[in-house]
Amino acid sequence: ILDNLRSVHNVGSIFRTANAVGIEKIYLCGTTPTPLDKKGLKRKDFAKVALGAEDTVEWVYCEDVVDCARTLKEEGYYLIALEQSATSVDYKKVDISTSKDIAFIIGNEVEGVLPPVLEVADVVAEIPMTGTKESLNVTIAFGIGVYRILGV
């Protein structure tokens, strides 16, 4: 679930990583760019980064991220938000062994995953930061998180 990401390049890169780890579907929420432009044509800037993953990973557009997350939770998905919060756990300690269907929630590049979305998540997973910066680029965080948590 991509929550109001702003960068076409970041979203294209996430599609490529999602394909690499076997993620079946991406939910593009709010202002997150889709692989198609307003006329329904393939976006060249998106395709340049996704390298065809936009054709192999199914995607759905959802206007509201909270509604999207709630719907998936009602369908039995285990929701993992990749974010820093007071209730977050180290991403290396997230246990998905009893979960059949998993959805990752990725927040936008500036504000991250917003509190109403975090409330829907089953777990908030944080990648520890030991340097002077407080966060990673969203595509890097996505790659680190999904590879580790999915055990790829």
Short mmCIF file of C-alpha atoms in Angstrom, two decimals:
data_model
loop_
_atom_site.label_atom_id
_atom_site.label_comp_id
_atom_site.label_asym_id
_atom_site.label_seq_id
_atom_site.Cartn_x
_atom_site.Cartn_y
_atom_site.Cartn_z
CA ILE A 1 0.00 0.00 0.00
CA LEU A 2 1.66 3.22 -1.16
CA ASP A 3 0.30 6.21 0.72
CA ASN A 4 0.49 9.48 -1.21
CA LEU A 5 4.00 9.00 -2.57
CA ARG A 6 5.05 11.95 -4.68
CA SER A 7 7.85 10.73 -6.91
CA VAL A 8 7.17 8.80 -10.10
CA HIS A 9 10.71 7.45 -9.90
CA ASN A 10 10.23 6.18 -6.34
CA VAL A 11 7.01 4.42 -7.27
CA GLY A 12 8.56 2.88 -10.38
CA SER A 13 11.47 1.64 -8.29
CA ILE A 14 9.09 0.12 -5.75
CA PHE A 15 7.33 -1.75 -8.57
CA ARG A 16 10.67 -3.16 -9.67
CA THR A 17 11.57 -4.27 -6.14
CA ALA A 18 8.07 -5.68 -5.60
CA ASN A 19 8.50 -7.82 -8.70
CA ALA A 20 11.89 -9.02 -7.46
CA VAL A 21 10.45 -10.29 -4.15
CA GLY A 22 7.27 -11.75 -5.62
CA ILE A 23 4.75 -9.19 -4.38
CA GLU A 24 1.55 -9.77 -6.33
CA LYS A 25 -0.27 -6.44 -6.08
CA ILE A 26 0.38 -2.81 -5.25
CA TYR A 27 -2.28 -0.44 -3.98
CA LEU A 28 -1.60 3.11 -5.11
CA CYS A 29 -3.39 5.55 -2.81
CA GLY A 30 -4.19 9.24 -2.93
CA THR A 31 -1.68 11.22 -4.97
CA THR A 32 0.63 8.27 -5.65
CA PRO A 33 1.48 8.22 -9.38
CA THR A 34 0.21 5.26 -11.38
CA PRO A 35 1.90 3.63 -14.38
CA LEU A 36 -0.66 5.37 -16.62
CA ASP A 37 -1.02 9.08 -17.30
CA LYS A 38 -4.31 11.01 -17.21
CA LYS A 39 -5.08 9.85 -20.77
CA GLY A 40 -4.57 6.18 -19.83
CA LEU A 41 -1.27 5.88 -21.67
CA LYS A 42 1.89 4.34 -20.23
CA ARG A 43 4.09 6.89 -18.48
CA LYS A 44 7.57 6.85 -20.01
CA ASP A 45 9.17 8.24 -16.84
CA PHE A 46 7.55 5.46 -14.79
CA ALA A 47 8.49 2.70 -17.26
CA LYS A 48 12.10 3.91 -17.39
CA VAL A 49 12.54 3.07 -13.69
CA ALA A 50 10.15 0.11 -13.35
CA LEU A 51 11.72 -1.68 -16.34
CA GLY A 52 8.56 -3.59 -17.17
CA ALA A 53 7.54 -4.44 -13.61
CA GLU A 54 4.47 -2.26 -14.12
CA ASP A 55 3.31 -4.94 -16.58
CA THR A 56 3.93 -7.89 -14.25
CA VAL A 57 2.85 -6.57 -10.85
CA GLU A 58 -0.89 -5.99 -10.62
CA TRP A 59 -1.89 -2.58 -9.31
CA VAL A 60 -5.06 -0.94 -8.07
CA TYR A 61 -5.76 2.72 -7.41
CA CYS A 62 -7.53 3.62 -4.13
CA GLU A 63 -8.46 7.19 -3.30
CA ASP A 64 -8.26 6.80 0.50
CA VAL A 65 -5.40 4.92 2.14
CA VAL A 66 -7.25 4.31 5.43
CA ASP A 67 -10.19 2.74 3.59
CA CYS A 68 -7.77 0.62 1.55
CA ALA A 69 -5.94 -0.59 4.67
CA ARG A 70 -9.19 -1.34 6.50
CA THR A 71 -10.56 -3.30 3.55
CA LEU A 72 -7.40 -5.42 3.33
CA LYS A 73 -7.45 -6.01 7.07
CA GLU A 74 -11.09 -7.15 6.86
CA GLU A 75 -10.01 -9.55 4.10
CA GLY A 76 -7.51 -11.10 6.52
CA TYR A 77 -4.29 -9.35 5.55
CA TYR A 78 -1.60 -8.78 8.17
CA LEU A 79 -0.66 -5.11 7.79
CA ILE A 80 2.94 -4.05 8.34
CA ALA A 81 3.65 -0.32 8.32
CA LEU A 82 7.29 0.59 7.69
CA GLU A 83 7.65 3.65 9.89
CA GLN A 84 9.23 5.13 13.00
CA SER A 85 6.80 5.58 15.89
CA ALA A 86 6.51 5.27 19.65
CA THR A 87 5.06 1.76 19.20
CA SER A 88 7.36 0.52 16.44
CA VAL A 89 9.42 -2.66 16.70
CA ASP A 90 12.72 -3.47 15.07
CA TYR A 91 11.95 -4.69 11.55
CA LYS A 92 14.18 -7.73 12.15
CA LYS A 93 11.78 -8.90 14.87
CA VAL A 94 8.58 -8.88 12.78
CA ASP A 95 7.15 -12.41 12.73
CA ILE A 96 5.02 -13.34 9.74
CA SER A 97 5.15 -17.10 10.31
CA THR A 98 1.44 -17.34 11.12
CA SER A 99 0.29 -14.86 8.46
CA LYS A 100 -0.93 -16.01 5.08
CA ASP A 101 -1.55 -12.68 3.38
CA ILE A 102 0.69 -9.70 4.12
CA ALA A 103 0.46 -6.07 3.07
CA PHE A 104 3.17 -3.50 3.61
CA ILE A 105 2.20 0.14 4.13
CA ILE A 106 4.69 2.69 2.84
CA GLY A 107 4.23 6.37 3.68
CA ASN A 108 5.09 9.37 1.59
CA GLU A 109 8.56 10.85 1.34
CA VAL A 110 7.93 13.78 3.70
CA GLU A 111 5.39 12.79 6.34
CA GLY A 112 5.72 9.01 6.32
CA VAL A 113 2.79 6.82 7.35
CA LEU A 114 0.23 9.05 9.02
CA PRO A 115 -1.27 8.20 12.46
CA PRO A 116 -4.74 7.15 11.18
CA VAL A 117 -3.06 4.60 8.93
CA LEU A 118 -0.72 3.41 11.70
CA GLU A 119 -3.80 2.72 13.85
CA VAL A 120 -5.04 0.21 11.26
CA ALA A 121 -1.68 -1.58 10.98
CA ASP A 122 -1.07 -4.80 12.90
CA VAL A 123 2.56 -3.88 13.48
CA VAL A 124 4.76 -0.85 12.87
CA ALA A 125 8.23 -1.96 11.79
CA GLU A 126 11.16 0.42 12.12
CA ILE A 127 14.55 0.25 10.46
CA PRO A 128 17.00 1.56 13.10
CA MET A 129 18.95 4.66 12.13
CA THR A 130 22.38 5.04 13.72
CA GLY A 131 23.68 7.99 11.71
CA THR A 132 22.69 11.62 11.82
CA LYS A 133 19.79 11.26 9.37
CA GLU A 134 16.38 10.16 10.65
CA SER A 135 15.19 8.27 7.59
CA LEU A 136 16.07 6.48 4.39
CA ASN A 137 14.78 7.12 0.89
CA VAL A 138 11.37 5.42 0.65
CA THR A 139 12.57 2.99 -2.03
CA ILE A 140 15.59 1.93 0.01
CA ALA A 141 13.48 1.45 3.15
CA PHE A 142 10.95 -0.58 1.16
CA GLY A 143 13.68 -2.82 -0.26
CA ILE A 144 15.38 -3.42 3.08
CA GLY A 145 12.08 -4.05 4.87
CA VAL A 146 10.46 -6.41 2.41
CA TYR A 147 13.58 -8.47 1.77
CA ARG A 148 14.23 -8.97 5.48
CA ILE A 149 10.65 -9.49 6.64
CA LEU A 150 9.72 -11.80 3.76
CA GLY A 151 12.98 -13.71 4.18
CA VAL A 152 13.92 -13.44 0.51
#
